[in-house]
């Protein structure tokens, strides 16, 4: 059974500083996804990472994938209040299902 | 493109009644649809996978007689919560993928179900 672990589960960020969320998974997968969820809303797709060494960036967010270590990171640069949300990583299983991590709730304070 | 809608967005019902939630792909043909349940401050848990014209495949621990899923067309799947109880109160999210891009799921906006 594929297991996906995220840490930390809660992250209090100070505006302007950098932080990293980690996502470990237990078995080989071809795809890793990052999503954002605002309170009461559904998922917003942020990144899909397809191969070892893949790095994608959008604004203050950058995601990377190390398939050998089965680790993905979501790096936040110079946090701003608008980034407050819950971030999920998810891994695609062999039968095209998504297995989600527990989520990281991010709060950005002034 | 690739928009998925859900209806209703919120529903409140009495214990013992049944509730139907619709999931529609608006601009593509969804060969596969997925139904997730999310309890407050928890992650998404896959309930079932449905392919158009086939019976849904339920994840372990999900009661198929309680959560009836129908995927009668390439643009519509429905989830019916039968004899709802307060513990069924949750946020239900559907997603859809199409044959040419089975590794990408497009998520609906979710349905908040409250059972009194």
GROMACS .gro file of C-alpha atoms in nm:
model
  226
    1UNK     CA    1   0.000   0.000   0.000
    2UNK     CA    2   0.134   0.337  -0.101
    3UNK     CA    3   0.186   0.572   0.193
    4UNK     CA    4   0.242   0.943   0.161
    5UNK     CA    5   0.379   1.140   0.452
    6UNK     CA    6   0.394   1.515   0.474
    7UNK     CA    7   0.571   1.725   0.727
    8UNK     CA    8   0.527   1.944   0.901
    9UNK     CA    9   0.152   1.921   0.945
   10UNK     CA   10   0.132   2.279   1.066
   11UNK     CA   11   0.360   2.561   0.968
   12UNK     CA   12   0.351   2.911   1.106
   13UNK     CA   13   0.545   3.135   0.875
   14UNK     CA   14   0.673   3.482   0.924
   15UNK     CA   15   0.628   3.715   0.632
   16UNK     CA   16   0.940   3.748   0.422
   17UNK     CA   17   1.105   3.427   0.535
   18UNK     CA   18   1.163   3.099   0.350
   19UNK     CA   19   1.018   2.762   0.438
   20UNK     CA   20   1.002   2.406   0.303
   21UNK     CA   21   0.732   2.139   0.315
   22UNK     CA   22   0.840   1.778   0.270
   23UNK     CA   23   0.657   1.491   0.110
   24UNK     CA   24   0.782   1.134   0.137
   25UNK     CA   25   0.619   0.837  -0.031
   26UNK     CA   26   0.671   0.467   0.015
   27UNK     CA   27   0.672   0.312  -0.332
   28UNK     CA   28   0.775   0.403  -0.682
   29UNK     CA   29   0.548   0.641  -0.867
   30UNK     CA   30   0.561   0.823  -1.197
   31UNK     CA   31   0.378   1.133  -1.087
   32UNK     CA   32   0.374   1.361  -0.786
   33UNK     CA   33   0.130   1.646  -0.745
   34UNK     CA   34   0.103   1.949  -0.522
   35UNK     CA   35  -0.231   2.110  -0.447
   36UNK     CA   36  -0.350   2.408  -0.251
   37UNK     CA   37  -0.677   2.415  -0.060
   38UNK     CA   38  -0.832   2.725   0.090
   39UNK     CA   39  -1.084   2.686   0.374
   40UNK     CA   40  -1.417   2.559   0.248
   41UNK     CA   41  -1.288   2.521  -0.105
   42UNK     CA   42  -1.178   2.237  -0.327
   43UNK     CA   43  -0.828   2.167  -0.453
   44UNK     CA   44  -0.629   2.396  -0.676
   45UNK     CA   45  -0.357   2.229  -0.876
   46UNK     CA   46  -0.013   2.381  -0.824
   47UNK     CA   47   0.240   2.147  -0.979
   48UNK     CA   48   0.279   1.807  -1.134
   49UNK     CA   49   0.626   1.658  -1.124
   50UNK     CA   50   0.701   1.387  -1.374
   51UNK     CA   51   1.060   1.277  -1.341
   52UNK     CA   52   1.360   1.260  -1.116
   53UNK     CA   53   1.518   1.598  -1.069
   54UNK     CA   54   1.211   1.782  -1.192
   55UNK     CA   55   1.181   2.135  -1.061
   56UNK     CA   56   0.890   2.366  -1.121
   57UNK     CA   57   0.837   2.721  -1.004
   58UNK     CA   58   0.542   2.952  -0.994
   59UNK     CA   59   0.579   3.281  -0.816
   60UNK     CA   60   0.704   3.222  -0.462
   61UNK     CA   61   0.650   2.846  -0.480
   62UNK     CA   62   0.899   2.595  -0.610
   63UNK     CA   63   0.854   2.219  -0.613
   64UNK     CA   64   1.114   1.954  -0.673
   65UNK     CA   65   1.119   1.577  -0.699
   66UNK     CA   66   1.382   1.318  -0.609
   67UNK     CA   67   1.242   0.983  -0.717
   68UNK     CA   68   1.538   0.790  -0.580
   69UNK     CA   69   1.480   0.928  -0.233
   70UNK     CA   70   1.102   0.923  -0.291
   71UNK     CA   71   1.093   1.280  -0.171
   72UNK     CA   72   0.936   1.595  -0.297
   73UNK     CA   73   0.972   1.940  -0.149
   74UNK     CA   74   0.763   2.252  -0.178
   75UNK     CA   75   0.972   2.557  -0.108
   76UNK     CA   76   0.817   2.889  -0.022
   77UNK     CA   77   1.025   3.198  -0.077
   78UNK     CA   78   0.961   3.521   0.114
   79UNK     CA   79   0.624   3.415   0.251
   80UNK     CA   80   0.330   3.650   0.214
   81UNK     CA   81  -0.013   3.637   0.374
   82UNK     CA   82  -0.182   3.522   0.053
   83UNK     CA   83   0.001   3.191   0.082
   84UNK     CA   84  -0.194   3.093   0.394
   85UNK     CA   85  -0.372   2.770   0.300
   86UNK     CA   86  -0.343   2.394   0.332
   87UNK     CA   87  -0.101   2.227   0.092
   88UNK     CA   88  -0.133   1.865  -0.010
   89UNK     CA   89   0.101   1.643  -0.198
   90UNK     CA   90  -0.038   1.341  -0.378
   91UNK     CA   91   0.118   1.047  -0.555
   92UNK     CA   92  -0.028   0.861  -0.850
   93UNK     CA   93  -0.064   0.489  -0.793
   94UNK     CA   94  -0.024   0.220  -1.057
   95UNK     CA   95  -0.401   0.213  -1.111
   96UNK     CA   96  -0.419   0.589  -1.168
   97UNK     CA   97  -0.557   0.674  -0.826
   98UNK     CA   98  -0.424   0.958  -0.614
   99UNK     CA   99  -0.294   0.892  -0.267
  100UNK     CA  100  -0.281   1.210  -0.062
  101UNK     CA  101  -0.059   1.322   0.218
  102UNK     CA  102  -0.216   1.452   0.538
  103UNK     CA  103  -0.172   1.813   0.433
  104UNK     CA  104   0.030   2.101   0.572
  105UNK     CA  105  -0.166   2.392   0.713
  106UNK     CA  106   0.027   2.711   0.653
  107UNK     CA  107  -0.038   3.033   0.838
  108UNK     CA  108   0.160   3.339   0.744
  109UNK     CA  109   0.187   3.607   1.009
  110UNK     CA  110   0.317   3.958   0.982
  111UNK     CA  111  -1.071   2.403  -2.022
  112UNK     CA  112  -1.120   2.090  -1.810
  113UNK     CA  113  -1.388   2.223  -1.581
  114UNK     CA  114  -1.572   2.002  -1.337
  115UNK     CA  115  -1.884   2.119  -1.160
  116UNK     CA  116  -2.073   1.979  -0.864
  117UNK     CA  117  -2.428   2.032  -0.754
  118UNK     CA  118  -2.539   2.121  -0.499
  119UNK     CA  119  -2.254   2.309  -0.336
  120UNK     CA  120  -2.418   2.274   0.004
  121UNK     CA  121  -2.697   2.051   0.128
  122UNK     CA  122  -2.856   2.002   0.465
  123UNK     CA  123  -3.078   1.702   0.519
  124UNK     CA  124  -3.249   1.516   0.797
  125UNK     CA  125  -3.116   1.190   0.931
  126UNK     CA  126  -3.257   0.893   0.743
  127UNK     CA  127  -3.310   1.071   0.412
  128UNK     CA  128  -3.113   1.023   0.092
  129UNK     CA  129  -2.911   1.288  -0.084
  130UNK     CA  130  -2.786   1.294  -0.442
  131UNK     CA  131  -2.476   1.483  -0.548
  132UNK     CA  132  -2.399   1.543  -0.915
  133UNK     CA  133  -2.058   1.576  -1.072
  134UNK     CA  134  -2.033   1.702  -1.428
  135UNK     CA  135  -1.744   1.748  -1.666
  136UNK     CA  136  -1.837   2.060  -1.861
  137UNK     CA  137  -1.595   2.062  -2.151
  138UNK     CA  138  -1.451   1.714  -2.182
  139UNK     CA  139  -1.561   1.355  -2.176
  140UNK     CA  140  -1.477   1.202  -1.842
  141UNK     CA  141  -1.400   0.837  -1.888
  142UNK     CA  142  -1.321   0.803  -1.519
  143UNK     CA  143  -1.461   0.988  -1.222
  144UNK     CA  144  -1.346   0.969  -0.863
  145UNK     CA  145  -1.532   1.047  -0.543
  146UNK     CA  146  -1.349   1.168  -0.234
  147UNK     CA  147  -1.462   1.246   0.117
  148UNK     CA  148  -1.288   1.497   0.337
  149UNK     CA  149  -1.362   1.536   0.706
  150UNK     CA  150  -1.275   1.868   0.875
  151UNK     CA  151  -0.903   1.931   0.896
  152UNK     CA  152  -0.825   1.597   0.735
  153UNK     CA  153  -0.698   1.484   0.401
  154UNK     CA  154  -0.895   1.357   0.106
  155UNK     CA  155  -0.990   0.992   0.117
  156UNK     CA  156  -1.083   0.816  -0.204
  157UNK     CA  157  -1.423   0.651  -0.177
  158UNK     CA  158  -1.468   0.502  -0.520
  159UNK     CA  159  -1.370   0.511  -0.883
  160UNK     CA  160  -1.624   0.493  -1.160
  161UNK     CA  161  -1.584   0.435  -1.529
  162UNK     CA  162  -1.857   0.533  -1.769
  163UNK     CA  163  -2.101   0.250  -1.816
  164UNK     CA  164  -1.942   0.027  -1.553
  165UNK     CA  165  -2.004  -0.042  -1.189
  166UNK     CA  166  -1.804   0.169  -0.949
  167UNK     CA  167  -1.506   0.025  -0.768
  168UNK     CA  168  -1.519   0.106  -0.399
  169UNK     CA  169  -1.223   0.145  -0.168
  170UNK     CA  170  -1.191  -0.080   0.131
  171UNK     CA  171  -1.421   0.021   0.412
  172UNK     CA  172  -1.665   0.217   0.196
  173UNK     CA  173  -2.016   0.076   0.201
  174UNK     CA  174  -2.134   0.044  -0.157
  175UNK     CA  175  -2.498   0.007  -0.052
  176UNK     CA  176  -2.480   0.332   0.138
  177UNK     CA  177  -2.288   0.536  -0.118
  178UNK     CA  178  -2.445   0.463  -0.454
  179UNK     CA  179  -2.243   0.581  -0.749
  180UNK     CA  180  -2.370   0.602  -1.103
  181UNK     CA  181  -2.166   0.706  -1.405
  182UNK     CA  182  -2.425   0.681  -1.676
  183UNK     CA  183  -2.270   0.918  -1.926
  184UNK     CA  184  -1.930   1.059  -2.014
  185UNK     CA  185  -2.015   1.389  -1.850
  186UNK     CA  186  -2.211   1.295  -1.541
  187UNK     CA  187  -2.157   1.091  -1.229
  188UNK     CA  188  -2.380   1.091  -0.926
  189UNK     CA  189  -2.320   0.998  -0.565
  190UNK     CA  190  -2.626   0.915  -0.358
  191UNK     CA  191  -2.586   0.896   0.015
  192UNK     CA  192  -2.866   0.669   0.129
  193UNK     CA  193  -3.021   0.684   0.475
  194UNK     CA  194  -2.784   0.958   0.574
  195UNK     CA  195  -2.670   0.992   0.933
  196UNK     CA  196  -2.483   1.273   1.109
  197UNK     CA  197  -2.154   1.085   1.074
  198UNK     CA  198  -2.193   1.113   0.696
  199UNK     CA  199  -2.161   1.489   0.725
  200UNK     CA  200  -1.853   1.576   0.528
  201UNK     CA  201  -1.712   1.758   0.227
  202UNK     CA  202  -1.752   1.543  -0.084
  203UNK     CA  203  -1.528   1.619  -0.380
  204UNK     CA  204  -1.538   1.459  -0.721
  205UNK     CA  205  -1.270   1.458  -0.985
  206UNK     CA  206  -1.260   1.348  -1.343
  207UNK     CA  207  -1.004   1.235  -1.594
  208UNK     CA  208  -1.025   1.155  -1.962
  209UNK     CA  209  -0.882   0.877  -2.168
  210UNK     CA  210  -0.605   1.083  -2.324
  211UNK     CA  211  -0.478   1.204  -1.987
  212UNK     CA  212  -0.542   0.939  -1.727
  213UNK     CA  213  -0.273   1.079  -1.498
  214UNK     CA  214  -0.450   1.411  -1.453
  215UNK     CA  215  -0.759   1.456  -1.237
  216UNK     CA  216  -0.966   1.771  -1.256
  217UNK     CA  217  -1.137   1.847  -0.930
  218UNK     CA  218  -1.487   1.976  -0.873
  219UNK     CA  219  -1.561   2.253  -0.623
  220UNK     CA  220  -1.698   2.013  -0.363
  221UNK     CA  221  -2.030   1.960  -0.187
  222UNK     CA  222  -2.073   2.027   0.181
  223UNK     CA  223  -2.320   1.776   0.328
  224UNK     CA  224  -2.466   1.834   0.671
  225UNK     CA  225  -2.694   1.569   0.817
  226UNK     CA  226  -2.902   1.681   1.111
   0.00000   0.00000   0.00000
